[in-house]
Coordinates of C-alpha atoms and ligand atoms in Angstrom, one line a residue:
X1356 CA -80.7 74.4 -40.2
X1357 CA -80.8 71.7 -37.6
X1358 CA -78.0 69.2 -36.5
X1359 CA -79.2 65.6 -36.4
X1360 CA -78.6 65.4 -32.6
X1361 CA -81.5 68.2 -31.7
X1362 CA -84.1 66.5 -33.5
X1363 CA -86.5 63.7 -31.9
X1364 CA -85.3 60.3 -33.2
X1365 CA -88.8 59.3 -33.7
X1366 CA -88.5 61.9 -37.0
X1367 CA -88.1 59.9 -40.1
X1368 CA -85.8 60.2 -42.8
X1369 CA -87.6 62.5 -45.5
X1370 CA -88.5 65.3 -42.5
X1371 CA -84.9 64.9 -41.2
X1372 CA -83.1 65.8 -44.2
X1373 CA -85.4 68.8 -45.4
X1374 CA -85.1 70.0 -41.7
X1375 CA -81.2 69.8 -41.7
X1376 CA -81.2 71.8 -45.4
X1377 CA -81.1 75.5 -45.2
X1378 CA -84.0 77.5 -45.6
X1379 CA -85.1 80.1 -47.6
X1380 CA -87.8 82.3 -49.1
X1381 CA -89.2 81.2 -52.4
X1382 CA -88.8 84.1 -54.9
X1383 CA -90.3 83.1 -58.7
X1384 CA -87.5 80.1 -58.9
X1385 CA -84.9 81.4 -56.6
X1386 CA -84.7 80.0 -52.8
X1387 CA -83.2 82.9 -51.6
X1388 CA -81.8 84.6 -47.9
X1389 CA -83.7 87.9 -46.7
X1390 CA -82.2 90.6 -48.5
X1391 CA -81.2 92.1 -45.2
X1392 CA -80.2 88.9 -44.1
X1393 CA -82.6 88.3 -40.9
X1394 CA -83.6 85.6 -39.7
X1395 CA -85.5 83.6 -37.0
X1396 CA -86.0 80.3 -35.4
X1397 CA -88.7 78.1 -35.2
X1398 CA -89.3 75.6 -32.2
X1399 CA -91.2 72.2 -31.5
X1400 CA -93.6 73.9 -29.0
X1401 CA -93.3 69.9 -27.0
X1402 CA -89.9 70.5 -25.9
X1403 CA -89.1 74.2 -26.9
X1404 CA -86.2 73.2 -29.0
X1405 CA -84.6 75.2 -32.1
X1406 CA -86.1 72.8 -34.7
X1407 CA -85.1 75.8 -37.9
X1408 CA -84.2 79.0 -38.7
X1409 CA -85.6 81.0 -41.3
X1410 CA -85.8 83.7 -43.3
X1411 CA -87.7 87.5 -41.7
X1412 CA -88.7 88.0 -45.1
X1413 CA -88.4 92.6 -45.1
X1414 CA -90.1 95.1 -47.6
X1415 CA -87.8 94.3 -50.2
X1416 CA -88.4 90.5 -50.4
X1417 CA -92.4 91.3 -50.5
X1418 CA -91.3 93.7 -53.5
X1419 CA -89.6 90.9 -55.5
X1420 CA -92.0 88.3 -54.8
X1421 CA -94.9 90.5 -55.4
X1422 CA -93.2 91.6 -58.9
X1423 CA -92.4 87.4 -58.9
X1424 CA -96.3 87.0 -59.1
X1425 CA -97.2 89.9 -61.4
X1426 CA -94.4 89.0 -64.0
X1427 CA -96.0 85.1 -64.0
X1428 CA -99.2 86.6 -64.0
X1429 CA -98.9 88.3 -67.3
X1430 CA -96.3 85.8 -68.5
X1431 CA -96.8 82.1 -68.8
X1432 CA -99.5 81.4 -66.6
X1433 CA -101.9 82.9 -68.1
X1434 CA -100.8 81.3 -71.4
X1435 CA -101.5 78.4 -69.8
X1436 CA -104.6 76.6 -71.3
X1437 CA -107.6 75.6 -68.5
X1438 CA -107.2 71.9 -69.1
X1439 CA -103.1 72.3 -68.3
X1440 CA -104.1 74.5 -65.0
X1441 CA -106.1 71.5 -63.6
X1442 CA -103.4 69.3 -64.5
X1443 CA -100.8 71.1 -62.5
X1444 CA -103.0 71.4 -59.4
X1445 CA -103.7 67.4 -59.7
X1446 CA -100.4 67.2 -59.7
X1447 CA -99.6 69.0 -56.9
X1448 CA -102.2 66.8 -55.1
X1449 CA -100.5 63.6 -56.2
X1450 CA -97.1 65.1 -54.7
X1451 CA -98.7 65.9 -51.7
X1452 CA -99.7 62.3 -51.1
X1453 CA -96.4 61.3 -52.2
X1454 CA -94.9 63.4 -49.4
X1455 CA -97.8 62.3 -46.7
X1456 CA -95.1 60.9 -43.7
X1457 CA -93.3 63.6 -44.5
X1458 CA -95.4 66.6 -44.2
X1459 CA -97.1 64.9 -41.4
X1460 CA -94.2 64.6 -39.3
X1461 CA -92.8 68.2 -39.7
X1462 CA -96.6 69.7 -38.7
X1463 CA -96.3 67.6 -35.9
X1464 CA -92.9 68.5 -35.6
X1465 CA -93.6 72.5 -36.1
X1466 CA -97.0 72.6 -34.4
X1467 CA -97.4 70.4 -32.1
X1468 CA -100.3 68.3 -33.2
X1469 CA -100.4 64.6 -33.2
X1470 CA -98.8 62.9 -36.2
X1471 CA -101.6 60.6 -36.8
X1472 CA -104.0 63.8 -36.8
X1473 CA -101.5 65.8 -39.4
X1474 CA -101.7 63.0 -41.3
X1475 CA -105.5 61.8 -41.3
X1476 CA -106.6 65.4 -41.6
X1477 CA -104.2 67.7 -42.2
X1478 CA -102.2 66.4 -45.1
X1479 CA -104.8 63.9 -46.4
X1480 CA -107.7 67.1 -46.6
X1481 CA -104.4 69.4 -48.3
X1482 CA -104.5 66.6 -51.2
X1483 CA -108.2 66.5 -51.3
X1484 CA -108.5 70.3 -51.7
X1485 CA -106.4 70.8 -54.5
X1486 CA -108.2 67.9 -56.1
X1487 CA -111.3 68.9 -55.7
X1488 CA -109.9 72.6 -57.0
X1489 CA -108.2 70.8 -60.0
X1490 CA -111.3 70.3 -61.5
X1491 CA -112.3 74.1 -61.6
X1492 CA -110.4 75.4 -64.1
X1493 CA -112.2 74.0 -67.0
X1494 CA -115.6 74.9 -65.7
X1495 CA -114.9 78.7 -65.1
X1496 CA -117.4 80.2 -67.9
X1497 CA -119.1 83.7 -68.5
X1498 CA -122.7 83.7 -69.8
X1499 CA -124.2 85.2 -72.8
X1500 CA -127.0 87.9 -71.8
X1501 CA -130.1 88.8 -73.2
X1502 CA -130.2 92.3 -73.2
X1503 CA -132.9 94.2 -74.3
X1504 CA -131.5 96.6 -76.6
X1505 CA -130.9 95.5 -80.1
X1506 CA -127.9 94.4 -82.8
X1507 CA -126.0 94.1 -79.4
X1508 CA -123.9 91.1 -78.2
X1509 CA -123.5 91.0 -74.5
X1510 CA -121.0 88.4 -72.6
X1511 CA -119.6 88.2 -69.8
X1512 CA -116.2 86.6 -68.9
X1513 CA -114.4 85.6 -65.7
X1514 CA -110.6 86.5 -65.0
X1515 CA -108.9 85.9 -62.3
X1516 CA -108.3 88.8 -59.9
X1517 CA -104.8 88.6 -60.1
X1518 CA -102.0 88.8 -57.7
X1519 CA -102.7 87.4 -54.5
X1520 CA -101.5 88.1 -50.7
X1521 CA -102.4 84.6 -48.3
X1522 CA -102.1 85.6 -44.7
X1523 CA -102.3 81.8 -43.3
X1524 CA -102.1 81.3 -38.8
X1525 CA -100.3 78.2 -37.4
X1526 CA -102.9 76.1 -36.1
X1527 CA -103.1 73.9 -39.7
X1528 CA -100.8 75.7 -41.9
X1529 CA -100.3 73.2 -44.3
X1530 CA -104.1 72.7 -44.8
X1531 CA -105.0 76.8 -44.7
X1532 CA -101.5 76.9 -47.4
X1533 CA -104.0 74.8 -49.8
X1534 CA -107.6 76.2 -48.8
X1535 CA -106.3 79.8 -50.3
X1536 CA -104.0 78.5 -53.2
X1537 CA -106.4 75.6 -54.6
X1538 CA -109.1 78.6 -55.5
X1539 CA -106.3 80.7 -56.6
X1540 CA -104.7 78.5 -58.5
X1541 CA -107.8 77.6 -60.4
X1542 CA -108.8 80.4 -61.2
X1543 CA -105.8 81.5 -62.4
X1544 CA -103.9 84.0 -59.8
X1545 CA -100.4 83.8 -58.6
X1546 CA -100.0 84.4 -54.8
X1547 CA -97.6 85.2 -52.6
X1548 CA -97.9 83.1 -49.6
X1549 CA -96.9 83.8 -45.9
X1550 CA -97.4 81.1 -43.1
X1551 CA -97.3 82.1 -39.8
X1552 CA -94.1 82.7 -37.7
X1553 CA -94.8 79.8 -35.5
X1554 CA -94.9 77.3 -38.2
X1555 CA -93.0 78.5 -41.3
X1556 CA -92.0 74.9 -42.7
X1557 CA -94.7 73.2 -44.6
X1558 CA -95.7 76.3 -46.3
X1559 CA -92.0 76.1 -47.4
X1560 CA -91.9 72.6 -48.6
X1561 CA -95.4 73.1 -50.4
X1562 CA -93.7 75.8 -52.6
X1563 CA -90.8 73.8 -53.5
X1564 CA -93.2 70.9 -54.2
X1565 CA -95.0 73.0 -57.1
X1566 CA -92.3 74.3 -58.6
X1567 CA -90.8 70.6 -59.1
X1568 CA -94.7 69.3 -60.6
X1569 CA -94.1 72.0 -62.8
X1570 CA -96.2 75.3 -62.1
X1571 CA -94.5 78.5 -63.7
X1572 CA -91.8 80.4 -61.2
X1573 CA -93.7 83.4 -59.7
X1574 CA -97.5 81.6 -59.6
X1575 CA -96.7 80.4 -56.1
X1576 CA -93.9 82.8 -53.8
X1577 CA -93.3 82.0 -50.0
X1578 CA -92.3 84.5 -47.4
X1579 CA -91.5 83.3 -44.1
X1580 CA -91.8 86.3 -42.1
X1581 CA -93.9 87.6 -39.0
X1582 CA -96.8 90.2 -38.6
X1583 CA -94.7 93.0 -40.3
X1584 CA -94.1 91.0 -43.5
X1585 CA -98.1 90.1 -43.1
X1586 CA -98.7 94.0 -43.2
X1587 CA -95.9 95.1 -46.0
X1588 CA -97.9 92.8 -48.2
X1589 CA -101.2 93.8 -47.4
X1590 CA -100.1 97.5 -48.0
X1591 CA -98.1 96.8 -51.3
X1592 CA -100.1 98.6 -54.2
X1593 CA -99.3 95.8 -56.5
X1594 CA -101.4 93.0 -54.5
X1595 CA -105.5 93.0 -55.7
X1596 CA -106.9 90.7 -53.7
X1597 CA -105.9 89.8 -49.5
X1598 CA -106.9 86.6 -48.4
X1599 CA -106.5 85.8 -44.6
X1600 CA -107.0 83.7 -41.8
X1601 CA -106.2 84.6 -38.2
X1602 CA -107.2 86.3 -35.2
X1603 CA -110.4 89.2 -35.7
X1604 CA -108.1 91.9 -34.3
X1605 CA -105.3 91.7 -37.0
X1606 CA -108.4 91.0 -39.4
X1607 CA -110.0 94.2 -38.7
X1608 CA -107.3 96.2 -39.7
X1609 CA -106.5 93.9 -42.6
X1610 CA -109.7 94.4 -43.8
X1611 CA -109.9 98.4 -43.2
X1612 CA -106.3 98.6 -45.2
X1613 CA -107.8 96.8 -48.0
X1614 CA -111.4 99.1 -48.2
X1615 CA -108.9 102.0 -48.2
X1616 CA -107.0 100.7 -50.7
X1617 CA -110.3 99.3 -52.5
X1618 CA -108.4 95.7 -52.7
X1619 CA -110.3 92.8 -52.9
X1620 CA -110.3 91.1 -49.3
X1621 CA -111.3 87.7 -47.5
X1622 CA -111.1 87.5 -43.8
X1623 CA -111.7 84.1 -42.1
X1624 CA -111.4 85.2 -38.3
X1625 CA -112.2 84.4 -34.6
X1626 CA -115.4 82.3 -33.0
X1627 CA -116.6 81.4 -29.6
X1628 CA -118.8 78.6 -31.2
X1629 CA -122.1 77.3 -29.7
X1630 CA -122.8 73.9 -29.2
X1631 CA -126.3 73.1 -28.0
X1632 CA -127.2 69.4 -26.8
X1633 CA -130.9 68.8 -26.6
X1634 CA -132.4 66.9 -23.7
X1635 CA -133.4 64.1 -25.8
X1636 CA -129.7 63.4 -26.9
X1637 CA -128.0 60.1 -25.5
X1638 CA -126.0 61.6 -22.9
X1639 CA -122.3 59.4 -24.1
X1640 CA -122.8 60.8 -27.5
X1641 CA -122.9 64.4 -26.2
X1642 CA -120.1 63.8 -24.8
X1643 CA -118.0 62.2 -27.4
X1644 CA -119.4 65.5 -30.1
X1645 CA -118.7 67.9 -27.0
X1646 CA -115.1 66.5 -26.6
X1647 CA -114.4 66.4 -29.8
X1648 CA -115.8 70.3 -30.9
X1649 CA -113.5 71.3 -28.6
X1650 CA -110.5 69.4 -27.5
X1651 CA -109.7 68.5 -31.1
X1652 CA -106.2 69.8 -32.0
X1653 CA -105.4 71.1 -28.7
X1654 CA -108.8 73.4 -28.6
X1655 CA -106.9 75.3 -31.3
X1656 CA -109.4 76.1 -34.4
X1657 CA -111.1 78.9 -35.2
X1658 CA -114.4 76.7 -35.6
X1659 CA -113.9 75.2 -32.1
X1660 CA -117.0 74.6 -29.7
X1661 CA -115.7 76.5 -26.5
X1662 CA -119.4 77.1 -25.4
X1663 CA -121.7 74.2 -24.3
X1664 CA -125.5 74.8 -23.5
X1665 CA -126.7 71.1 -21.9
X1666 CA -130.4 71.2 -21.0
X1667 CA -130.4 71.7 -17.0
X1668 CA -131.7 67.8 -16.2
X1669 CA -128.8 66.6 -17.8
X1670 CA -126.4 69.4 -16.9
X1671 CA -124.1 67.2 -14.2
X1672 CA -124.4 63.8 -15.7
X1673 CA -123.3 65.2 -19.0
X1674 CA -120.4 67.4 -17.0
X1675 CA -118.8 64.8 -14.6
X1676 CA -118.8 62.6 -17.6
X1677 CA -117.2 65.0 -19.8
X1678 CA -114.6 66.2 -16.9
X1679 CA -113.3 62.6 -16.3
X1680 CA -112.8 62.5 -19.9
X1681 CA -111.0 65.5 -20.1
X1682 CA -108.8 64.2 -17.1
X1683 CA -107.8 60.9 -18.5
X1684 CA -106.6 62.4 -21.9
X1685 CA -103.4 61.6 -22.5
X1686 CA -101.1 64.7 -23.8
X1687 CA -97.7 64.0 -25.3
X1688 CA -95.5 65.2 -28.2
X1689 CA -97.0 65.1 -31.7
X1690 CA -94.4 62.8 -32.9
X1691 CA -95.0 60.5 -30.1
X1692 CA -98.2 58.0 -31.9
X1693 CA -100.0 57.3 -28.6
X1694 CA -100.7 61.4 -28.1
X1695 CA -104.3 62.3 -27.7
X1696 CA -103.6 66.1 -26.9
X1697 CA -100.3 67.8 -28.0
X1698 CA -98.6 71.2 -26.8
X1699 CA -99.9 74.2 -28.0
X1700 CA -98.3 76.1 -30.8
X1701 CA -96.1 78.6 -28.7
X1702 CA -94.8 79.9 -24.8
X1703 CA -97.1 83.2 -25.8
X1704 CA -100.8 81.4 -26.6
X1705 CA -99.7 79.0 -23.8
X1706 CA -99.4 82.8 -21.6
X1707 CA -102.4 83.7 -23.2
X1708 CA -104.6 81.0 -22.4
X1709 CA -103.1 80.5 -18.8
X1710 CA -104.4 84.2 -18.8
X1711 CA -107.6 83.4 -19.6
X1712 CA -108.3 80.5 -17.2
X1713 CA -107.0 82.6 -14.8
X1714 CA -109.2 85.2 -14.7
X1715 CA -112.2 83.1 -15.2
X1716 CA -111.5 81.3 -11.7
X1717 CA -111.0 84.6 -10.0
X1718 CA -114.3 85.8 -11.7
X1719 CA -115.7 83.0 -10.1
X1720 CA -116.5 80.1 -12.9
X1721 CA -116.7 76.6 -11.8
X1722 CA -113.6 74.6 -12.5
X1723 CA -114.1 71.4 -13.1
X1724 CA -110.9 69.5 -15.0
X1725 CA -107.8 70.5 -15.9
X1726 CA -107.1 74.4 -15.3
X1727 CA -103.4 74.2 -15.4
X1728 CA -100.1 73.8 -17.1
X1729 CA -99.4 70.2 -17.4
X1730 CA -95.3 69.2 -17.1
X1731 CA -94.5 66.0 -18.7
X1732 CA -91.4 64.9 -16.4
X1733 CA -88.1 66.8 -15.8
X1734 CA -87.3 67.1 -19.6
X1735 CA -89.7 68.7 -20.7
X1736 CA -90.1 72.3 -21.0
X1737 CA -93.0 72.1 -24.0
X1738 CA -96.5 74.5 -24.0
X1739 CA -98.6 71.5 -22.5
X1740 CA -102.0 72.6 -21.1
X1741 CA -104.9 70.0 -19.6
X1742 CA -107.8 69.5 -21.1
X1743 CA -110.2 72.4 -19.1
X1744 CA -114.0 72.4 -18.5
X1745 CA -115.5 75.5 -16.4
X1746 CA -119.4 75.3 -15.5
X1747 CA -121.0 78.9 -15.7
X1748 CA -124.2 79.7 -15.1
X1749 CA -124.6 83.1 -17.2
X1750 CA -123.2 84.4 -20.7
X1751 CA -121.0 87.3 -18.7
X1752 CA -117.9 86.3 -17.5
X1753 CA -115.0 86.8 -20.6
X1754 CA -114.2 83.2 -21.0
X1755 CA -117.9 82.8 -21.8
X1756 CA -117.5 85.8 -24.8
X1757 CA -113.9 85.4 -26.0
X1758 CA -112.3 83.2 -28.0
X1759 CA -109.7 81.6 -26.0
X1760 CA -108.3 79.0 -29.1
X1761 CA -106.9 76.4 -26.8
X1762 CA -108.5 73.5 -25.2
X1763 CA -110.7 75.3 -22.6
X1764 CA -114.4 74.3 -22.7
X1765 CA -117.1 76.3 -20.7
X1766 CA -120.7 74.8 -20.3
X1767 CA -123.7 76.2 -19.0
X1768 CA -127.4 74.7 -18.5
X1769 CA -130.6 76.1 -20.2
X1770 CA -134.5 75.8 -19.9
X1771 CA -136.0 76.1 -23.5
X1772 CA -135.0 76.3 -27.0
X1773 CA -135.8 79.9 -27.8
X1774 CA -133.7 80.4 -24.2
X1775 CA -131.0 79.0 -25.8
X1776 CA -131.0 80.2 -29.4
X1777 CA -130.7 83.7 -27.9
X1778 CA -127.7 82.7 -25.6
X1779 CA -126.2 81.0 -28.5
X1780 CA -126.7 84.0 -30.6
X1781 CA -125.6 86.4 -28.1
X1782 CA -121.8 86.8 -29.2
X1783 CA -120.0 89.2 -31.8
X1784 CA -119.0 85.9 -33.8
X1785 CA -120.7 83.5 -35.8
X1786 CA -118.5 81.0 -37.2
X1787 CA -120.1 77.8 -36.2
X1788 CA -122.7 76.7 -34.3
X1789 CA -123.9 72.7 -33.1
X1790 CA -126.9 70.6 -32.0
X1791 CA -127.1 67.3 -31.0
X1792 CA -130.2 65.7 -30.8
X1793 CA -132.4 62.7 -32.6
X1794 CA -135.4 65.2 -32.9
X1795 CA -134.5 66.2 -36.4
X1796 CA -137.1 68.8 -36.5
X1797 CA -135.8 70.7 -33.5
X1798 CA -132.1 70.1 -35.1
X1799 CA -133.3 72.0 -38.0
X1800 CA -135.5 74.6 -36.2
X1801 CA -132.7 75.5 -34.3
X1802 CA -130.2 75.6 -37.7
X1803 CA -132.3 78.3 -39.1
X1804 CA -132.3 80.5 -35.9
X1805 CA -128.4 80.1 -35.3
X1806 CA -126.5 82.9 -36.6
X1807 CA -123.6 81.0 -37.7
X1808 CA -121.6 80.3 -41.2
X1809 CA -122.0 76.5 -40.6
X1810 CA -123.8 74.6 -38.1
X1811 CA -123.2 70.8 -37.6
X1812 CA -126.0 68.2 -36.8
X1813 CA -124.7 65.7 -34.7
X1814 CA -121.0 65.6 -35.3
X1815 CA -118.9 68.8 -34.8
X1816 CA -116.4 70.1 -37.3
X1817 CA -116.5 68.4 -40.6
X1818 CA -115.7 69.6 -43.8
X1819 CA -115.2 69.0 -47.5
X1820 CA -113.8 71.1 -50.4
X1821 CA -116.9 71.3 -51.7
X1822 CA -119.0 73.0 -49.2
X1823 CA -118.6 76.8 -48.0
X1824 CA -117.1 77.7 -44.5
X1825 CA -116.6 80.9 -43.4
X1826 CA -118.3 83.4 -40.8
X1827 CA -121.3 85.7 -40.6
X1828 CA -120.6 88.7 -38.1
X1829 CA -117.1 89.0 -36.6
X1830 CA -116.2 85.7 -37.8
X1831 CA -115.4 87.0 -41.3
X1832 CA -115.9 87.7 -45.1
X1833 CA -116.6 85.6 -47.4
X1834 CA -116.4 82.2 -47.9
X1835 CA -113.7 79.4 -48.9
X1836 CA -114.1 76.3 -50.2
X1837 CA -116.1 74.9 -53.1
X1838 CA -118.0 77.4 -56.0
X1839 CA -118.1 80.6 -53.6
X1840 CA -114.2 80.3 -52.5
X1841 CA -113.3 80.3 -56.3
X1842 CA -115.7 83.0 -56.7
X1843 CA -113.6 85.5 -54.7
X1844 CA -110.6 85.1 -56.6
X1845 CA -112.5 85.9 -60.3
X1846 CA -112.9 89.3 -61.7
X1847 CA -116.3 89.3 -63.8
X1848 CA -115.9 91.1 -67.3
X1849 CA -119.0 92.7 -69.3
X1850 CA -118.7 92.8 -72.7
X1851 CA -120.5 94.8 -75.0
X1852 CA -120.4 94.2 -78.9
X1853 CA -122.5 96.5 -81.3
X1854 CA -123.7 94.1 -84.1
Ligands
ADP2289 P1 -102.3 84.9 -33.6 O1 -102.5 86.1 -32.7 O2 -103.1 83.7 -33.2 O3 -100.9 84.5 -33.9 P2 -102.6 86.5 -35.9 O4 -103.8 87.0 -36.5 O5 -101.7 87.5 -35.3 O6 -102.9 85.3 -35.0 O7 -101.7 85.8 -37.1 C1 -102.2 85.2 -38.2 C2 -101.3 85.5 -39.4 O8 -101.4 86.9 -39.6 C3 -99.8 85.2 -39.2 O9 -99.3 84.7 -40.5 C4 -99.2 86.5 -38.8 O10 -97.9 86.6 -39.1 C5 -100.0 87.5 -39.7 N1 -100.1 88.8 -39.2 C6 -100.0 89.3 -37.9 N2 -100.2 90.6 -37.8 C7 -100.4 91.0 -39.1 C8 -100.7 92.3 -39.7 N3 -100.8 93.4 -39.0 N4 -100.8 92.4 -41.0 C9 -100.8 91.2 -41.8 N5 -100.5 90.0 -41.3 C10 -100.4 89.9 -40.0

């Protein structure tokens, strides 16, 4: 709980009042305190204020909810006819756009992000996906087979997989909330969903919002809870399937728990994402896609474009453009509307990335904008860091290989396009990759050499429910969004009838 005084008056009414209410887990349809009664806080990473405390959801709270989801599972959920299904899941769309100012303002609130960004992207694409995923459960069919043996009737049928774990990070918690419940959902699991410690709230609100369009108690739990509540659930024998998004370490061993346990697993992990500008490109549009792919919500996606291959005759037109940009961005809090860049999430990936740019100027990498914590006046004690562009000229140094996820750009110039295919490909991950150029033939030459689950033609980062996204080599497993995400949450069935 917050008192009115701590909060910034620019918050409206609806995010006031659920901030000022206590909080608590979601347990089939209980709202209920940790059973051992811990809790934490959660700040506004512009200011480092208290904003809420929460429940540290403990072994016994994944027990319930996890018996929560299997109990709705086997009980009126999957009573529920395909058509009703959809309908819920439209519904929870249509509440989500009811709620738009105020889910906006408590991500911006929670994360940091602007509130005209949470809004335009985060809460608008949350509706859109469970839209778009409300239409799936009356299309979910099996086929009839036509096997050779005779008098035999072969079918198949698809279930869902059951009871789900969601491991969601805090960079767009509402929207990751709704890219692993709207395939869930539809195809008919119940989930147990746990938002990251740094941003506990929307998840929260989601959960309450479903239960009041209607879904069964137990189809959609919340735990609010940190790494260890992450890990109880993904080692509790009654979860089939794991579905997570976060960092390729903690992925790694979420996914070698769940080939132990042989549970059914999706990881959506790290990138250091390639974006290659062609040396017929107009130089103010590379600049705009470069800023964009990578300063976009504080440099803090998994799909960002930290790496930028310019061909060499452009390389310092295309740079000192791009650094005078990055210098005259203006950051702020997310609540405040004229922010361009807010805080990022937390004092640690502040540390971390502080860490980074560090060691990349002792390693010797060009610094050319930003580099440095950025203090907006006496008050403020938020995670603010500039907008920072580093000029390399090899693929060694670790701020050229890691992912960094904040706003920290690194560009270096190339010769030829097989030259920079191989650079681009030279990295453990292959989330995304980008080209801008008007020679469309070179655009899609270089899209079929780019290892990389999605690779983006002249504009960086855009998505739809419809269209797969996830990563080929340390990037991930599997894919969300459209047909293949509701693929991995159905079970396929074979059966065999002797006539
Ligand atoms: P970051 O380092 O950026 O915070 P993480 O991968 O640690 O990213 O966190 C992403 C999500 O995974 C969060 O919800 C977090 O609580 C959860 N998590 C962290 N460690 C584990 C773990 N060992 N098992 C399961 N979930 C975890």
């Amino acid at each position: 709980m917050s008192t009115a005084t701590d909060l910034p008056p620019a918050l409206g009414e609806a995010a006031r009042s659920y901030l000022e209410r206590e909080h608590l887990l979601l347990i089939g349809d209980e709202r209920r305190a940790a059973a051992d009664g811990r809790t934490f806080t959660t700040e506004d990473p512009a200011s480092g204020s208290v904003i809420a405390t929460v429940p540290q959801a403990g072994e016994a709270d994944v027990d319930a909810a996890v018996a929560a989801a299997r109990d709705a599972l086997e009980g009126d959920w999957a009573k529920l006819p395909a058509a009703r299904r959809g309908r819920l899941i439209a519904a929870l769309a249509d509440a989500i756009e009811a709620h738009t100012v105020e889910l906006a303002e408590l991500e911006a609130l929670d994360q940091g992000k602007p509130v005209t960004l949470a809004r335009a992207v985060d809460v608008r694409a949350t509706a859109a996906h469970f839209h778009y995923f409300s239409g799936w459960p009356t299309k979910i069919s099996g086929d009839t087979l036509p096997v050779s043996q005779p008098n035999l009737f072969c079918y198949t049928r698809r279930e869902p997989v059951g009871v789900c774990a969601q491991i969601i990070p805090w960079n767009f918690p509402l929207l990751m909330a709704a890219w692993k419940l709207g395939p869930a959902l539809a195809a008919g699991c119940t989930s147990v969903l746990k938002p990251a410690e740094q941003t506990p709230l929307t998840a929260l609100r989601l959960g309450e919002l479903a239960l009041e369009v209607g879904f069964p108690p137990g189809v959609i739990n919340v735990l609010t809870g940190d790494g260890e509540t992450g890990a109880a659930l993904v080692a509790h024998p009654d979860v089939d399937k794991i579905a997570f998004t976060g960092s390729t370490a903690v992925g790694r061993e979420i996914g070698a728990q769940a080939g132990r346990d042989l549970k059914r697993v999706t990881l959506e992990l790290g990138g250091k994402s390639a974006n290659i500008v062609l040396a017929d490109a107009d130089p103010a549009a590379a600049v705009r896609n470069a800023f964009q792919a990578i300063y976009f919500n504080s440099g803090q996606a998994c799909n960002a474009g930290s790496r930028l291959f310019l061909p060499v005759e452009r390389y310092d037109a295309v740079v000192a453009e791009l650094a005078e940009r990055a210098a005259a961005t203006k950051l702020g809090p997310g609540l405040d509307p004229d922010t361009q860049l807010g805080p990022l999430v937390s004092a640690e990936q502040h540390d971390r990335v502080r860490g980074f740019v560090e060691r990349g100027i002792a390693d010797g990498a060009e610094l050319l904008a930003g580099g440095s914590a950025t203090p907006l006046g006496e008050d403020q004690s938020g995670h603010f860091f500039a907008p920072t562009l580093f000029s390399v000229t090899g693929d060694e140094l670790e701020i050229a290989r890691e992912e960094i996820f904040g706003p920290v750009l690194v560009a270096s110039p190339y010769s030829s396009l097989e030259e920079v295919a191989m650079r681009a490909n030279d990295s453990d991950y292959g989330l995304a990759a980008g080209v801008v150029t008007s020679d469309l033939s070179a655009a899609h030459r270089l899209a079929a050499m780019l290892k990389a689950g999605s690779v983006y033609i002249n504009q960086w980062g855009l998505s739809d429910p419809s269209a797969p996204f996830g990563g080929f080599k340390a990037s991930g497993v599997g894919r969300e969004h459209g047909r293949e995400g509701l693929e991995s949450y159905l079970e396929t069935k074979t059966v065999w009838v002797g006539l």
